[in-house]
Coordinates of C-alpha atoms and ligand atoms in Angstrom, one line a residue:
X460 CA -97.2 124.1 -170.3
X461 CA -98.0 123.2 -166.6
X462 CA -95.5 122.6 -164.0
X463 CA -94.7 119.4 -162.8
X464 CA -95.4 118.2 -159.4
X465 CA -94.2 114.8 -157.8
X466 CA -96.2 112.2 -156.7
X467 CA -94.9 110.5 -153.8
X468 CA -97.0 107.5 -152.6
X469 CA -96.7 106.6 -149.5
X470 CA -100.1 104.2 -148.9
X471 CA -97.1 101.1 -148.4
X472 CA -95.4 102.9 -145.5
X473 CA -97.7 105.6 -144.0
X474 CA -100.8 104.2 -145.3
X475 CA -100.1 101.0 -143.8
X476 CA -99.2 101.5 -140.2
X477 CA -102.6 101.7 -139.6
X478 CA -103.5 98.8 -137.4
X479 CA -105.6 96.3 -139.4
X480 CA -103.9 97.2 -142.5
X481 CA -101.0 95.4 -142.9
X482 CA -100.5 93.4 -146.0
X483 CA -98.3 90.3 -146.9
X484 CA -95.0 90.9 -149.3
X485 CA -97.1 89.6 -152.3
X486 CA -100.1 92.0 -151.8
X487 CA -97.6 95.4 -151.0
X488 CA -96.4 93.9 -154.7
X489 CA -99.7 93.9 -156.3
X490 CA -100.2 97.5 -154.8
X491 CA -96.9 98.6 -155.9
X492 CA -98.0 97.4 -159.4
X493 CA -100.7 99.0 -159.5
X494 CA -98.8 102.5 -158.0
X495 CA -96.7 102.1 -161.1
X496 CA -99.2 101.5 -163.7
X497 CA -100.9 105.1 -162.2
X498 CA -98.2 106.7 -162.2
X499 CA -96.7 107.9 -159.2
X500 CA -93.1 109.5 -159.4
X501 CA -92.1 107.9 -156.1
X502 CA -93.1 105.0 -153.8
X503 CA -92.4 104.8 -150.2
X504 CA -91.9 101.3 -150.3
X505 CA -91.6 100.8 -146.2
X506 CA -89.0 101.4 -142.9
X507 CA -86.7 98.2 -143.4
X508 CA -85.5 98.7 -140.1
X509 CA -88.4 98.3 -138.1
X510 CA -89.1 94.6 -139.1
X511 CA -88.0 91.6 -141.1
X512 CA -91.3 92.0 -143.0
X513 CA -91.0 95.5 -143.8
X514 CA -87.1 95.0 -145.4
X515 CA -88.0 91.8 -147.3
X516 CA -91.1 94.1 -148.6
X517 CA -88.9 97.2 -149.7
X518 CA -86.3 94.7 -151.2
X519 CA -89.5 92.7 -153.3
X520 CA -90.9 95.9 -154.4
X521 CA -87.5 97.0 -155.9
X522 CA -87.1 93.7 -158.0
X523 CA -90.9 94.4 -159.2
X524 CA -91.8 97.4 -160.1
X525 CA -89.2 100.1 -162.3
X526 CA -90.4 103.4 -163.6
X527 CA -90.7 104.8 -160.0
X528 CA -88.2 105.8 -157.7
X529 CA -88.4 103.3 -154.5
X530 CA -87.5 105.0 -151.2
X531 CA -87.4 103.7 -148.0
X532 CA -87.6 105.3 -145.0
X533 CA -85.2 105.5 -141.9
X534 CA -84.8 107.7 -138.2
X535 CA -81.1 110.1 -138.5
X536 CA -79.2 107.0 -137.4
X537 CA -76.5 105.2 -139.0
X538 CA -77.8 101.6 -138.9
X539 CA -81.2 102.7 -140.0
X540 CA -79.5 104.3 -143.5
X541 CA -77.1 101.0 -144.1
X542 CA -80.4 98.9 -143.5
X543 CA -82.4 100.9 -146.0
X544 CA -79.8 101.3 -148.7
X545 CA -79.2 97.2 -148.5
X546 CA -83.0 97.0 -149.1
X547 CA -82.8 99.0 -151.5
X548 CA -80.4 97.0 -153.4
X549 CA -82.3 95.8 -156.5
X550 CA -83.9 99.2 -157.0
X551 CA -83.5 100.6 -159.9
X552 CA -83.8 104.2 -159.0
X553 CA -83.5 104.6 -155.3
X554 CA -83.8 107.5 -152.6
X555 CA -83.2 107.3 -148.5
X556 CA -85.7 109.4 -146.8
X557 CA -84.4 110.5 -143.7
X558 CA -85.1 112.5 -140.8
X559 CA -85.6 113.7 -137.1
X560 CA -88.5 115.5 -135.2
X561 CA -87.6 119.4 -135.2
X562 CA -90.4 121.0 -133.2
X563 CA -90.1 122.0 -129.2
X564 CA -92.1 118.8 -128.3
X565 CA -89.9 116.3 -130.3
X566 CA -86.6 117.8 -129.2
X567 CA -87.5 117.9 -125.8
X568 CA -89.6 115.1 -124.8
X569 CA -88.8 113.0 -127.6
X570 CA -84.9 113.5 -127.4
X571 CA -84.3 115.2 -124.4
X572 CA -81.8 117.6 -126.5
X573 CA -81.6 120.9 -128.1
X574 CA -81.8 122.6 -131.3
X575 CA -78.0 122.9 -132.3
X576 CA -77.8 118.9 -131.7
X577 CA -80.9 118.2 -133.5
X578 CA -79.4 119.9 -136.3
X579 CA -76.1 118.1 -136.3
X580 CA -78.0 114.8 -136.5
X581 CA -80.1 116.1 -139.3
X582 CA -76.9 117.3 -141.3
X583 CA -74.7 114.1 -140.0
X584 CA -77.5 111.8 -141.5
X585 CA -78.0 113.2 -144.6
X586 CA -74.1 113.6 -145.8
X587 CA -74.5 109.5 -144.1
X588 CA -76.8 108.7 -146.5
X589 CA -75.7 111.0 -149.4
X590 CA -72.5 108.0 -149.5
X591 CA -75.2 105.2 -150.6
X592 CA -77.4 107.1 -152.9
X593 CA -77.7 110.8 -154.7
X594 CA -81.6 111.0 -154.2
X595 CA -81.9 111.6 -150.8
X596 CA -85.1 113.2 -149.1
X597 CA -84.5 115.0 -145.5
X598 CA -88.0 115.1 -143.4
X599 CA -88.4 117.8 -140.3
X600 CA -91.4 115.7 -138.1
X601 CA -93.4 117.8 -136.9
X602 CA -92.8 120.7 -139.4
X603 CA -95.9 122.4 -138.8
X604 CA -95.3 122.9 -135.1
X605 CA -91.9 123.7 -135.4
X606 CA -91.0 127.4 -135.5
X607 CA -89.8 129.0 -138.8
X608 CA -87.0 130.4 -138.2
X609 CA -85.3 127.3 -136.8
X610 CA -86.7 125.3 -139.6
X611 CA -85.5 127.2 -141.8
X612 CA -82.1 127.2 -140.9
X613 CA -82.6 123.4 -140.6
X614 CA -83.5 123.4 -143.9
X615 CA -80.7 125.2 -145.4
X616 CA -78.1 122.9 -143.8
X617 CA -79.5 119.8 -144.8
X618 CA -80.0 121.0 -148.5
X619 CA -76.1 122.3 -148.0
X620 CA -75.2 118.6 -147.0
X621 CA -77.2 117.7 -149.7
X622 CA -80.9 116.9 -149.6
X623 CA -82.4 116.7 -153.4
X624 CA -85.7 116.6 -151.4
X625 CA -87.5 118.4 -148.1
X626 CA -90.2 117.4 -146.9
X627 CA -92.2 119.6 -144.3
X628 CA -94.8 117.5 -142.4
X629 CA -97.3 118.7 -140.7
X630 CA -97.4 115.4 -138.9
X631 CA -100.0 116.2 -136.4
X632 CA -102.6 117.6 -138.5
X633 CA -102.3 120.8 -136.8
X634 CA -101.7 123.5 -139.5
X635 CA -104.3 125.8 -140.8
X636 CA -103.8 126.4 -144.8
X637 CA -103.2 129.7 -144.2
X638 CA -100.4 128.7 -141.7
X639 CA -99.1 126.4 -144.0
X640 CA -99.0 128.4 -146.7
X641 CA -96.5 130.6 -144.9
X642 CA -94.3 128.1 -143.8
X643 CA -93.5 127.1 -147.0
X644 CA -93.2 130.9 -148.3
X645 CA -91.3 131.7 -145.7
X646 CA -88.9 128.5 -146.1
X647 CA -88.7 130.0 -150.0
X648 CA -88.0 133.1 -148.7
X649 CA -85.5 132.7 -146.1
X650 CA -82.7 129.6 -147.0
X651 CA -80.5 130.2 -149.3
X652 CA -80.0 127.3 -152.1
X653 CA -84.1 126.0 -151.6
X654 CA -84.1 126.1 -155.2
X655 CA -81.4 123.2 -154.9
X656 CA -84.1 121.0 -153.7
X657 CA -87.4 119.9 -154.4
X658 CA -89.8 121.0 -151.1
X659 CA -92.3 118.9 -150.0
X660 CA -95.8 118.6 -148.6
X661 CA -96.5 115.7 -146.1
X662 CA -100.0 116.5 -144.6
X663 CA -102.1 114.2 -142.0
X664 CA -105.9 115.2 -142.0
X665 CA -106.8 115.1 -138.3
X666 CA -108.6 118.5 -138.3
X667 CA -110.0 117.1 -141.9
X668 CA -107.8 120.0 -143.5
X669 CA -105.0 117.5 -145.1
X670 CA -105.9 118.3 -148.9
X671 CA -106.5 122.0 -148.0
X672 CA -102.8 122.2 -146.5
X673 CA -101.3 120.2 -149.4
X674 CA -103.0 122.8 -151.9
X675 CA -101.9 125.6 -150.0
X676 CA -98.4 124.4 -150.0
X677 CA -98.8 123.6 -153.8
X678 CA -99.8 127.3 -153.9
X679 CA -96.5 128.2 -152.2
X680 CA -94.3 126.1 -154.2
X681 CA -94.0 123.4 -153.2
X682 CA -93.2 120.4 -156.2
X683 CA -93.8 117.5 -154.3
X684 CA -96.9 116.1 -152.4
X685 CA -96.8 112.6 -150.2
X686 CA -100.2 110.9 -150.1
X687 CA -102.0 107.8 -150.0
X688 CA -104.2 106.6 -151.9
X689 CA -107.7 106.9 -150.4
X690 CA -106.1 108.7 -147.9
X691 CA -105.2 106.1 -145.3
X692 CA -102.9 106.7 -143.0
X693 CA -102.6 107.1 -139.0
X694 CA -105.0 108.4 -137.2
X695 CA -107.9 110.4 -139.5
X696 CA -105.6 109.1 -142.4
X697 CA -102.9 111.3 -145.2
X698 CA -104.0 113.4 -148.3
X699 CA -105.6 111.6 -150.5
X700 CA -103.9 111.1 -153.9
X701 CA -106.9 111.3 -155.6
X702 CA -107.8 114.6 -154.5
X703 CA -104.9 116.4 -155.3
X704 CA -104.5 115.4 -158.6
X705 CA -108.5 115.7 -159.2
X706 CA -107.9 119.1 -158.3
X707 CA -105.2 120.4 -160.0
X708 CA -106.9 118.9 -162.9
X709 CA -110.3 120.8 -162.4
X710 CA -108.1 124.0 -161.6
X711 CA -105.9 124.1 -164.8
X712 CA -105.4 127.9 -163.9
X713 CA -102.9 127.1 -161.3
X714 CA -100.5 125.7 -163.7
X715 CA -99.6 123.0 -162.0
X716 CA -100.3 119.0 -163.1
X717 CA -99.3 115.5 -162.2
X718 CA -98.1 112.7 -164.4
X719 CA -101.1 110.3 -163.3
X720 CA -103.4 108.6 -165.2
X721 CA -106.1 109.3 -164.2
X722 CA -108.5 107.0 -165.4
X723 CA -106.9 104.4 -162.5
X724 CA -107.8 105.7 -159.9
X725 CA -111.0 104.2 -159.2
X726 CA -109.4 100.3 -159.9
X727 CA -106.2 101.7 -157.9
X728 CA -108.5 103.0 -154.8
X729 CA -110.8 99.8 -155.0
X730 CA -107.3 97.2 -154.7
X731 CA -105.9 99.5 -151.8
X732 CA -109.4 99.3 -150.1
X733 CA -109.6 95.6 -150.7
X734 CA -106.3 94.2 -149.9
X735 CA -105.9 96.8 -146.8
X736 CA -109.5 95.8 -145.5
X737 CA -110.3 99.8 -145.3
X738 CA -113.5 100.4 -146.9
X739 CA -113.9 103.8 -148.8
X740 CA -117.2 105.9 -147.1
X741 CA -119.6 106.5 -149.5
X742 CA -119.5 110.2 -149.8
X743 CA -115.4 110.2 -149.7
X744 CA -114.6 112.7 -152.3
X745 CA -113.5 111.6 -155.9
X746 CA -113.9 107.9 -155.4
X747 CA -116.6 107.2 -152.6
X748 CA -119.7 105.0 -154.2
X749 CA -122.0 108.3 -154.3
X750 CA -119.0 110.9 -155.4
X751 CA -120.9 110.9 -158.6
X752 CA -124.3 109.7 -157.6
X753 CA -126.9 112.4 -158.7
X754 CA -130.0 111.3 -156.2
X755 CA -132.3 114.5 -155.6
X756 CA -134.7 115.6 -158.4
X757 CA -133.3 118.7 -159.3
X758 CA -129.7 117.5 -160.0
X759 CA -131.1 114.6 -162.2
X760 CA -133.1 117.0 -164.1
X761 CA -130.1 119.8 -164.2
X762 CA -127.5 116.8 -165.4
X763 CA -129.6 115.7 -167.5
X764 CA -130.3 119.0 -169.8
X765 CA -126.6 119.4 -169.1
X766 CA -124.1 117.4 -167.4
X767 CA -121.7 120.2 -166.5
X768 CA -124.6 121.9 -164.3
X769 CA -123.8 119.7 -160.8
X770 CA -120.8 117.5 -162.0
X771 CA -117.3 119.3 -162.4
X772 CA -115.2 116.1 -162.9
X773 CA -116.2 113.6 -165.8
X774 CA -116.6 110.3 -164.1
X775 CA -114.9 108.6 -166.9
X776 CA -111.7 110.7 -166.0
X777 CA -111.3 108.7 -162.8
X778 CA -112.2 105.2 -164.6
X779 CA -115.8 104.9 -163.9
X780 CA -117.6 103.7 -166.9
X781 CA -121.0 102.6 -166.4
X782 CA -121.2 102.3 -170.5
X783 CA -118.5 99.6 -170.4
X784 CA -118.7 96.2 -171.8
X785 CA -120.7 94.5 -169.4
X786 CA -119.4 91.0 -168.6
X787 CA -122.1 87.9 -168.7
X788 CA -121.6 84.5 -168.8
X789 CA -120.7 84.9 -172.7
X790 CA -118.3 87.3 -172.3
X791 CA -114.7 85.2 -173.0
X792 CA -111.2 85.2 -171.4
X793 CA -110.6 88.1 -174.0
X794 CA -113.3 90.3 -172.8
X795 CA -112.2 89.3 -168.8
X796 CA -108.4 90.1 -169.7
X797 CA -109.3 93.5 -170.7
X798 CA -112.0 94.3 -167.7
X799 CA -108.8 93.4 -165.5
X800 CA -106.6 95.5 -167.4
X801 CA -108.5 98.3 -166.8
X802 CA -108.7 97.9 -163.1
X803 CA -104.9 97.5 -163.5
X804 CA -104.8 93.7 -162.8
X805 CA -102.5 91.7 -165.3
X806 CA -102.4 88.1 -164.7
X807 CA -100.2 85.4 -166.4
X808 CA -102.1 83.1 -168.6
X809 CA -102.2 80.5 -165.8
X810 CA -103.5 82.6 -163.6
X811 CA -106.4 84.1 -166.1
X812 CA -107.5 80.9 -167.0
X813 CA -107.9 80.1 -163.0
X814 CA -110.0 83.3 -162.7
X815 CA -111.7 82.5 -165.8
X816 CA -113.0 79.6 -164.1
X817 CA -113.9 81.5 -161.3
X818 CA -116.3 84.0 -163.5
X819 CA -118.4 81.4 -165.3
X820 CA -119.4 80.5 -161.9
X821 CA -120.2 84.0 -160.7
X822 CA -121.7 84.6 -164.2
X823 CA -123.4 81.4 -164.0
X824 CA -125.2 83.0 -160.4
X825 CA -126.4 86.3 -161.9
X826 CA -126.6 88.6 -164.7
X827 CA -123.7 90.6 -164.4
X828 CA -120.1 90.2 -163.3
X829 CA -119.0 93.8 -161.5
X830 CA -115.6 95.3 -161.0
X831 CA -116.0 94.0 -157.3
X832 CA -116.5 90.5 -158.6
X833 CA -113.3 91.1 -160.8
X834 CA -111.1 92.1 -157.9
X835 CA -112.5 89.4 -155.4
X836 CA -112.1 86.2 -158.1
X837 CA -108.4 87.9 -159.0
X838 CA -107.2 88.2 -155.2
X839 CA -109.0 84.5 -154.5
X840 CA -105.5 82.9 -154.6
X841 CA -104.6 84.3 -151.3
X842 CA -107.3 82.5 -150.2
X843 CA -105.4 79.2 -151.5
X844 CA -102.8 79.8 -149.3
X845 CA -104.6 79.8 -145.9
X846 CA -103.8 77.1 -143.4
X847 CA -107.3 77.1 -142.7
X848 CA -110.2 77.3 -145.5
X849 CA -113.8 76.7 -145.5
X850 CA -114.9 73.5 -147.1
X851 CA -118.4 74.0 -147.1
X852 CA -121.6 75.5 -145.2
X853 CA -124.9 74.7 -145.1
X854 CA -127.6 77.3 -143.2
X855 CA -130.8 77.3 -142.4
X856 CA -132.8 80.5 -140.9
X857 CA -135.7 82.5 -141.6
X858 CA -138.9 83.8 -140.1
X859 CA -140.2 81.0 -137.7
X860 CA -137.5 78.4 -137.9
X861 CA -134.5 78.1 -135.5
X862 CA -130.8 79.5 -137.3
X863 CA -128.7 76.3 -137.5
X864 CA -125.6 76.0 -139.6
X865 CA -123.2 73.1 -140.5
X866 CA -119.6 73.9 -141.3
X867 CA -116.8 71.8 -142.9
X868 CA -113.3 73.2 -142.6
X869 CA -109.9 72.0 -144.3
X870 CA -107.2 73.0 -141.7
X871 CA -103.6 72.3 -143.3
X872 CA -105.1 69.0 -145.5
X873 CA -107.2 67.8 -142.0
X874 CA -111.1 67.9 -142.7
X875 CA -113.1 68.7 -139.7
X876 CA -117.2 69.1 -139.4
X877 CA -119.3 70.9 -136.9
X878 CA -122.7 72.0 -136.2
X879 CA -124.6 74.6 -133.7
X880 CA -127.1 77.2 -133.3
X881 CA -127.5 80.9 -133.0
X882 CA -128.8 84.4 -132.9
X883 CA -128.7 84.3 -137.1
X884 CA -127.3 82.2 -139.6
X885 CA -123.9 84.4 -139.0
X886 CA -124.0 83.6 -135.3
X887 CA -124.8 79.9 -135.7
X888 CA -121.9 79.5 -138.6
X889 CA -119.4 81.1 -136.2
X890 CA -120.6 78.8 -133.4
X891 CA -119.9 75.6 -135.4
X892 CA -116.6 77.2 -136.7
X893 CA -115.7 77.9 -133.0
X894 CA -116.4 74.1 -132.4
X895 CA -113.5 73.0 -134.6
X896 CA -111.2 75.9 -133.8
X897 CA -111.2 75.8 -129.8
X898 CA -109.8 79.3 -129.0
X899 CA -110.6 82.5 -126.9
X900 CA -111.3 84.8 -129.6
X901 CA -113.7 87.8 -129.7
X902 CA -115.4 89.3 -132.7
X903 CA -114.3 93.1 -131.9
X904 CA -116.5 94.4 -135.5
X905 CA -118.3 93.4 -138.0
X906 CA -119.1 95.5 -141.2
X907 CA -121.0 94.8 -144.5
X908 CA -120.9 96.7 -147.1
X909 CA -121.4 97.5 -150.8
X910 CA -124.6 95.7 -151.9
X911 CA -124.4 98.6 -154.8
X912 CA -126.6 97.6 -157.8
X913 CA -128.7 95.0 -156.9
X914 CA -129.9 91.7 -154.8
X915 CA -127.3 89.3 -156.5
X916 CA -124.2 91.9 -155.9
X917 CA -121.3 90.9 -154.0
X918 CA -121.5 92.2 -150.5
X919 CA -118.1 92.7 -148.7
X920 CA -117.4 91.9 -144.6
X921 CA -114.5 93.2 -142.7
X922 CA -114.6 91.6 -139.3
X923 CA -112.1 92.2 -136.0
X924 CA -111.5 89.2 -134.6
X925 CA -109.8 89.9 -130.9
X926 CA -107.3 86.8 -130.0
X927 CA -104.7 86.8 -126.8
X928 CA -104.7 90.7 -126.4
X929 CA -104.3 91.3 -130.6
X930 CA -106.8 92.4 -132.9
X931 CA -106.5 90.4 -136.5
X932 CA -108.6 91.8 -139.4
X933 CA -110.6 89.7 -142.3
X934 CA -111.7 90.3 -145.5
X935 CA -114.2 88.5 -147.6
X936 CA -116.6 89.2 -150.4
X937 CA -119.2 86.7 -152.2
X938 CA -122.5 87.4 -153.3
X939 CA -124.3 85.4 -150.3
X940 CA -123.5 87.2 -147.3
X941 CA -123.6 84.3 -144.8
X942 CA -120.2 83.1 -146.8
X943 CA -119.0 86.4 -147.1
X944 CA -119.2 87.0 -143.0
X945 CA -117.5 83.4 -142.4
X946 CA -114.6 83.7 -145.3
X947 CA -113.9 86.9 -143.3
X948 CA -113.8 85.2 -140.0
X949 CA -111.6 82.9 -141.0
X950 CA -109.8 85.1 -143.1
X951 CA -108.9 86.8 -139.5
X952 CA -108.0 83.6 -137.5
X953 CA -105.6 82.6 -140.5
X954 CA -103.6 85.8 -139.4
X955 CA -103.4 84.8 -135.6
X956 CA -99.7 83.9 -134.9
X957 CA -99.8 80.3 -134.1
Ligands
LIG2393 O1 -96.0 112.3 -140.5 C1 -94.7 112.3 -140.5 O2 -94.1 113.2 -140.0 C2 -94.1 111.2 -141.2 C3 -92.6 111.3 -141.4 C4 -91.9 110.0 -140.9 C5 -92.3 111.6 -142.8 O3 -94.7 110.3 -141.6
LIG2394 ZN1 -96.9 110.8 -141.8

C-alpha cells in the first residue's frame, strides 16, 4: 500500500496574487468546488488580513465546500491569527498557517532583527494560534536560503509549541533538487519530535526546477506538497498539482500516492485557466493542448502499433476523452448535465436550463459543442452581472473595403450607440466602444488563443486594458473572434473602479 501524501492547494492564495488574476467571491467558490470534487486534502482559501475581499472569500469558501481542510494564511502577528481564525468560522475543518521569513535576508533587511528573536516570534505565534485551532501549519520563508542548522532548530521549537504541519519554502526558486533534498534530510535528521509533524514542500519554479524540488523533497520525506493548479503563482508560477500527482502515479515504485482524482484534472486546469484569465502554453506538461498531441511521423506510426511506445500517461487518466459523447444540437439537457459533470460543473436546474438555452444556440452555429463551449456558456452569468454589456455589433472588413464597426452598449439599463473606423474590425469596434465610454484607457495586450479543432471553434481573448496607472484583465470566448476581442474589452473596463 502506498503512502499518503497531502495535497495542499494553494492556486486561491498563492496562485492568485498574480496580478491579473484575481477573481470575485463567487468565482474563488466555483474553484474551490471544483478543488473539492478533485480532491485536494487542504485549500489555502486566502490571507483574510490583507483585504476585505480576501476575508469575505476565506469565510464563503468555508460555508461552501467540506471534505477539505480550509486554511488561511497570516504573518507571526497576533491580529493577523484572530482575523484568520474569525474567517475561518464556518469551516468545518480548519488550520492557521503561520509564519516569518527565517533566512539572513529576511531577518535582516526584512526585520532588521536577529535569529534568537525571529525564533521567539515563530514559537509566540504558533502557541497564539494553537488557542483557536489544533491544525496549525508553521511556514520558514525563505527556507531554501536559510541555513540548516538554524532551521532546524527553528523547526524543532515550533513543532515543540505545536505545529501539526512545517512547511519549508523555497520561496525564491533558488534550490537545486539536490540541495533540497538535503534540507529536508537533514531537517529529519537533526530535530527531535519531526515525526510529530507533517513536513512540507512549498516550491516556486523561477529556475523552472519547482516540480523537481517538490519530488526531491517527496524523496526525502516529506508528506505534504503546496501547489497550484497549472502552476500559477508569483513570478514563473508554484508546482503544478498536476505534475506531482502525474508523477507519483507513473512512478508507483516510489510508494508514494495522492487521494486525487485524477480524471479532473483537465476540467479543474481548464476552470482555473478560464476564470483566472491565465492561459495554459501548449506544451505545458500533463495538461497543455499538445501534452498528448502525437504530430511527427514516427510517433503516429509507433502509437499506433502500440500506444505505450511514446505515451507514458493514458490521456483518459487526466479526463481527456476524445471518444466521449459528442454534443450536437440533439444532444438533451441529460446529455449536457453529464458533459458538465465531468468537467466538474454542477448547476441547479435553473441554471442548466439557462445554459441549455445557451447550447442550442452554439449547437445551432456548428457541429459540435466542445468542453470550451461548456465552460464559456456555464460561466456566461458573470457576464449578467456587468454594469456594462454589449448589446450588439455589427462589422464590416475584408480585403478592399474599409473596417467599420457599429456597437450598441447597455450600461446599468442606459442604451448607447456608436460607430467608427479602424486598422481591423477589432480596432474599429474598440473605437466605437471608446465613443460611448470616454476614458483614458490603453490596451496594454491582447492574446487569442485556442482555435483547437476547427474553423467554427471558440477562440479565447485575454486583453490588458491599462486605466489611471492600473492594469485590468478581460476574458472572453465566442466562436467569432471580433465578439470574442470586444466581450474581453469590456470584460476589462467592467473591472475599472468607478
Ligand atoms: O513562497 C512562500 O514562502 C509563501 C509563504 C507565505 C508560505 O508563499
Ligand atoms: Zn509561495
Amino acid at each position: 500500500m502506498a503512502e499518503r501524501l497531502y495535497i495542499f492547494d494553494t492556486t486561491l492564495r498563492d496562485g492568485e496574487q498574480v496580478p491579473g488574476c484575481q477573481l470575485n467571491t463567487v468565482e474563488k467558490i466555483e474553484v474551490a468546488k471544483a478543488l473539492e470534487s478533485l480532491g485536494v486534502d487542504v485549500i489555502e482559501a486566502g490571507f483574510p488580513i490583507s483585504s476585505p475581499g480576501d476575508f469575505k472569500s476565506v469565510e464563503e469558501i468555508s460555508k461552501a465546500v467540506s471534505l477539505p481542510v480550509i486554511c488561511a494564511l497570516t504573518r507571526s502577528v497576533q491580529k493577523d491569527i484572530d482575523v484568520a481564525f474569525d474567517a475561518l468560522k464556518y469551516a468545518k475543518l480548519k488550520r492557521i498557517h503561520t509564519g516569518i521569513g527565517t533566512s539572513d535576508y529576511h531577518i535582516q533587511y526584512k526585520f532588521n532583527s536577529n535569529q534568537e528573536e525571529i525564533m521567539q516570534r515563530a514559537v509566540a505565534a504558533v502557541k497564539y494560534a494553537k488557542r483557536y485551532v489544533e491544525d496549525v501549519e508553521f511556514y520558514c520563508e525563505d527556507a531554501g536560503r536559510t541555513d540548516n542548522v538554524y532551521l532546524a532548530r527553528i523547526v524543532e521549537a515550533v513543532i515543540k509549541a505545536g505545529a501539526t504541519v512545517v512547511n519549508i519554502p523555497d520561496t525564491t526558486g533558488y534550490c537545486l533538487p539536490t540541495e533540497y533534498a538535503e534540507k529536508i534530510n537533514f531537517l529529519m535528521e537533526n530535530v527531535n519530535g519531526i515525526h510529530n509533524a507533517i513536513i512540507s514542500t512549498h516550491c516556486h519554479n523561477d529556475l523552472g526546477m519547482a516540480t523537481a524540488n517538490t519530488m526531491a523533497g517527496i524523496m526525502s520525506g516529506a508528506r505534504q506538497v503546496e501547489v497550484t493548479v497549472n502552476g500559477i503563482g508569483e513570478r514563473a508560477g508554484n508546482t503544478a498539482l498536476e505534475e506531482i500527482v502525474m508523477t507519483l502515479r507513473s512512478h508507483k515504485e516510489l510508494g508514494v500516492d495522492t487521494n486525487i482524482n485524477s480524471k479532473n484534472i483537465s476540467s479543474v486546469s481548464r476552470i482555473v485557466s478560464n476564470l483566472m484569465n491565465m492561459p495554459i502554453q501548449a506544451n505545458k506538461a500533463i495538461v497543455g493542448r499538445n501534452a498528448f498531441a502525437h504530430s511527427s511521423g514516427i510517433h503516429q506510426d509507433g502509437v499506433l502499433k502500440n500506444i505505450k511506445t511514446y505515451e507514458i500517461i493514458d490521456p483518459k487518466d487526466v479526463g481527456i476523452d476524445d471518444n466521449s459523447i459528442e454534443l450536437t444540437a440533439r444532444s438533451g439537457r441529460a446529455a449536457l448535465k453529464y458533459h458538465l459533470q465531468s468537467l466538474g460543473i454542477e448547476l441547479t436546474q435553473e441554471k442548466l436550463d439557462k445554459v441549455y438555452e445557451g447550447f442550442l444556440k452554439v449547437a445551432d452555429s456548428k457541429k459540435y459543442v466542445t468542453d470550451d463551449d461548456l465552460l464559456m456558456l456555464a460561466g456566461k452569468d458573470r457576464v449578467d452581472t456587468h454594469r456594462i454589456k454589449l448589446d450588439y455589433l455589427y462589422v464590416t472588413s475584408g480585403v478592399g473595403v474599409d473596417p467599420k464597426a457599429t456597437i450598441g452598449l447597455d450600461i446599468a439599463g442606459e442604451k448607447f450607440e456608436a460607430e467608427s473606423s479602424g486598422d481591423g474590425p477589432v480596432d474599429a469596434a474598440i473605437n466605437a466602444l471608446k465613443k460611448i465610454v470616454n476614458k483614458k484607457m490603453v490596451l496594454q495586450e491582447f492574446l487569442i488563443q485556442a482555435i483547437t479543432k476547427g474553423s467554427d471553434d471558440v477562440g479565447k481573448v485575454h486583453m490588458r486594458v491599462e486605466y489611471n496607472g492600473n492594469v485590468y484583465s478581460g476574458f472572453a470566448a465566442n466562436t467569432d473572434i471580433v465578439a470574442a476581442s470586444v466581450s474581453a474589452y469590456i470584460d476589462a473596463l467592467n473591472k475599472f473602479p468607478d
